[in-house]
Amino acid sequence: MEADVERVLIAEDVIEKRLDAMAREIRHDFPGEVIVVIVLLKGAFVFAADLLRRLPRMLEIECLNVASYHGGTESSGEVDFLDRKLPEVRGRRVLVLDDILDTGRTLAAVVERLAGEGAAEVRTGVLLAKDRVRAVEVEADYVGFEIGDEFVIGYGLDYQGRYRNLPYIGTLRREAM
Ligand code: 5GP
Ligand code: MG
């Protein structure tokens, strides 16, 4: 697995330090309130697990299965909601966590759905945001790192289901694609 990595973009200890700061920011913005956190699967599971353990407070944690890449390296342009039911968010403050903001379609679609379900407020956090023109107008409230417009793997992000368990963010060698 490691042999398929072309270059380490963000090392494990750098991610950990950044998560400390993001958690501080979130604690500051939601003082003493039980919020609903919605983790977008599958990509955000590593990021969310590490970030949420830095929030020593009452949270209701839900997951939402969405897909847009369908295993490849280009966004398909369509966001599929794979769950039959959305988490109950009426009147609640919600924090949505995703692995990476790319075209923006995923986050925009999820925010719109949750707002439609009557959430009082929907904030968003991503580990990575690609420096590119978004296909839809959306930005995240909490961003771990801005990265260039290239395909990355690791720390939850996959290529055809693999590499999610790499502890860092890297790029994939061409021969591995
Ligand atoms: P968007 O809807 O913003 O185009 O894309 C968001 C989703 O596409 C992410 O949740 C992630 O699953 C996938 N994605 C976007 N860029 C990358 C990337 O560089 N690597 C991987 N593995 N997935 C990505
Ligand atoms: Mg994905």
PDB file of N, CA, C and O in Angstrom, residues 8-11 13 21 29 38 62 67 104 119-121 133 141 143 150 159 166:
ATOM      1  N   VAL A   8       3.950  12.174   0.140  1.00  0.00           N
ATOM      2  CA  VAL A   8       3.152  12.507   1.331  1.00  0.00           C
ATOM      3  C   VAL A   8       2.890  14.011   1.295  1.00  0.00           C
ATOM      4  O   VAL A   8       3.828  14.809   1.261  1.00  0.00           O
ATOM      5  N   LEU A   9       1.611  14.363   1.305  1.00  0.00           N
ATOM      6  CA  LEU A   9       1.239  15.775   1.200  1.00  0.00           C
ATOM      7  C   LEU A   9       1.080  16.406   2.587  1.00  0.00           C
ATOM      8  O   LEU A   9       1.552  17.511   2.841  1.00  0.00           O
ATOM      9  N   ILE A  10       0.408  15.674   3.483  1.00  0.00           N
ATOM     10  CA  ILE A  10       0.208  16.165   4.850  1.00  0.00           C
ATOM     11  C   ILE A  10       0.487  15.013   5.806  1.00  0.00           C
ATOM     12  O   ILE A  10      -0.225  14.008   5.813  1.00  0.00           O
ATOM     13  N   ALA A  11       1.536  15.172   6.591  1.00  0.00           N
ATOM     14  CA  ALA A  11       1.967  14.102   7.491  1.00  0.00           C
ATOM     15  C   ALA A  11       1.025  13.984   8.696  1.00  0.00           C
ATOM     16  O   ALA A  11       0.289  14.917   9.031  1.00  0.00           O
ATOM     17  N   ASP A  13       1.490  13.914  11.963  1.00  0.00           N
ATOM     18  CA  ASP A  13       1.606  14.842  13.098  1.00  0.00           C
ATOM     19  C   ASP A  13       1.105  16.234  12.738  1.00  0.00           C
ATOM     20  O   ASP A  13       0.613  16.975  13.605  1.00  0.00           O
ATOM     21  N   ALA A  21      -6.452  22.573  16.747  1.00  0.00           N
ATOM     22  CA  ALA A  21      -6.904  23.956  16.526  1.00  0.00           C
ATOM     23  C   ALA A  21      -8.350  23.994  16.039  1.00  0.00           C
ATOM     24  O   ALA A  21      -9.141  24.849  16.468  1.00  0.00           O
ATOM     25  N   ASP A  29     -17.290  28.089  19.111  1.00  0.00           N
ATOM     26  CA  ASP A  29     -18.492  28.493  18.368  1.00  0.00           C
ATOM     27  C   ASP A  29     -19.778  27.864  18.880  1.00  0.00           C
ATOM     28  O   ASP A  29     -20.866  28.361  18.616  1.00  0.00           O
ATOM     29  N   ILE A  38     -23.139  15.354  11.852  1.00  0.00           N
ATOM     30  CA  ILE A  38     -23.435  14.387  10.794  1.00  0.00           C
ATOM     31  C   ILE A  38     -22.168  14.114   9.991  1.00  0.00           C
ATOM     32  O   ILE A  38     -21.608  15.005   9.351  1.00  0.00           O
ATOM     33  N   GLU A  62     -24.367  11.278  14.097  1.00  0.00           N
ATOM     34  CA  GLU A  62     -25.093  10.523  13.082  1.00  0.00           C
ATOM     35  C   GLU A  62     -24.207  10.398  11.851  1.00  0.00           C
ATOM     36  O   GLU A  62     -23.279  11.181  11.665  1.00  0.00           O
ATOM     37  N   ALA A  67     -22.598   9.447  -1.999  1.00  0.00           N
ATOM     38  CA  ALA A  67     -21.566   9.064  -2.949  1.00  0.00           C
ATOM     39  C   ALA A  67     -21.573  10.019  -4.120  1.00  0.00           C
ATOM     40  O   ALA A  67     -22.618  10.467  -4.583  1.00  0.00           O
ATOM     41  N   GLY A 104     -17.863  20.861  -4.608  1.00  0.00           N
ATOM     42  CA  GLY A 104     -18.802  21.475  -3.672  1.00  0.00           C
ATOM     43  C   GLY A 104     -20.199  20.885  -3.743  1.00  0.00           C
ATOM     44  O   GLY A 104     -21.053  21.187  -2.923  1.00  0.00           O
ATOM     45  N   ALA A 119     -33.560  21.998   9.954  1.00  0.00           N
ATOM     46  CA  ALA A 119     -32.459  22.259  10.882  1.00  0.00           C
ATOM     47  C   ALA A 119     -32.407  23.752  11.199  1.00  0.00           C
ATOM     48  O   ALA A 119     -32.632  24.585  10.319  1.00  0.00           O
ATOM     49  N   ALA A 120     -32.113  24.099  12.451  1.00  0.00           N
ATOM     50  CA  ALA A 120     -32.057  25.507  12.842  1.00  0.00           C
ATOM     51  C   ALA A 120     -30.836  26.184  12.230  1.00  0.00           C
ATOM     52  O   ALA A 120     -30.865  27.351  11.862  1.00  0.00           O
ATOM     53  N   GLU A 121     -29.745  25.414  12.144  1.00  0.00           N
ATOM     54  CA  GLU A 121     -28.507  25.955  11.597  1.00  0.00           C
ATOM     55  C   GLU A 121     -27.681  24.783  11.086  1.00  0.00           C
ATOM     56  O   GLU A 121     -27.647  23.724  11.705  1.00  0.00           O
ATOM     57  N   VAL A 133     -12.183  26.100  -8.784  1.00  0.00           N
ATOM     58  CA  VAL A 133     -13.486  26.734  -8.921  1.00  0.00           C
ATOM     59  C   VAL A 133     -14.549  25.701  -8.566  1.00  0.00           C
ATOM     60  O   VAL A 133     -14.523  24.584  -9.064  1.00  0.00           O
ATOM     61  N   ASP A 141     -17.312  26.079   6.787  1.00  0.00           N
ATOM     62  CA  ASP A 141     -17.050  26.981   7.913  1.00  0.00           C
ATOM     63  C   ASP A 141     -15.724  26.650   8.596  1.00  0.00           C
ATOM     64  O   ASP A 141     -15.064  27.530   9.127  1.00  0.00           O
ATOM     65  N   VAL A 143     -12.116  24.580   7.898  1.00  0.00           N
ATOM     66  CA  VAL A 143     -11.287  23.905   6.892  1.00  0.00           C
ATOM     67  C   VAL A 143      -9.946  23.541   7.534  1.00  0.00           C
ATOM     68  O   VAL A 143      -9.274  24.399   8.108  1.00  0.00           O
ATOM     69  N   GLU A 150      -5.505  18.347  -6.978  1.00  0.00           N
ATOM     70  CA  GLU A 150      -5.009  17.041  -7.407  1.00  0.00           C
ATOM     71  C   GLU A 150      -5.695  15.956  -6.594  1.00  0.00           C
ATOM     72  O   GLU A 150      -6.232  16.225  -5.522  1.00  0.00           O
ATOM     73  N   TYR A 159      -9.057   5.337  -3.131  1.00  0.00           N
ATOM     74  CA  TYR A 159      -9.117   5.122  -4.567  1.00  0.00           C
ATOM     75  C   TYR A 159      -9.639   3.705  -4.725  1.00  0.00           C
ATOM     76  O   TYR A 159      -9.007   2.756  -4.259  1.00  0.00           O
ATOM     77  N   LEU A 166      -4.465   4.680   5.304  1.00  0.00           N
ATOM     78  CA  LEU A 166      -3.173   5.380   5.398  1.00  0.00           C
ATOM     79  C   LEU A 166      -3.310   6.483   6.445  1.00  0.00           C
ATOM     80  O   LEU A 166      -4.285   7.226   6.423  1.00  0.00           O
TER      81      LEU A 166
END
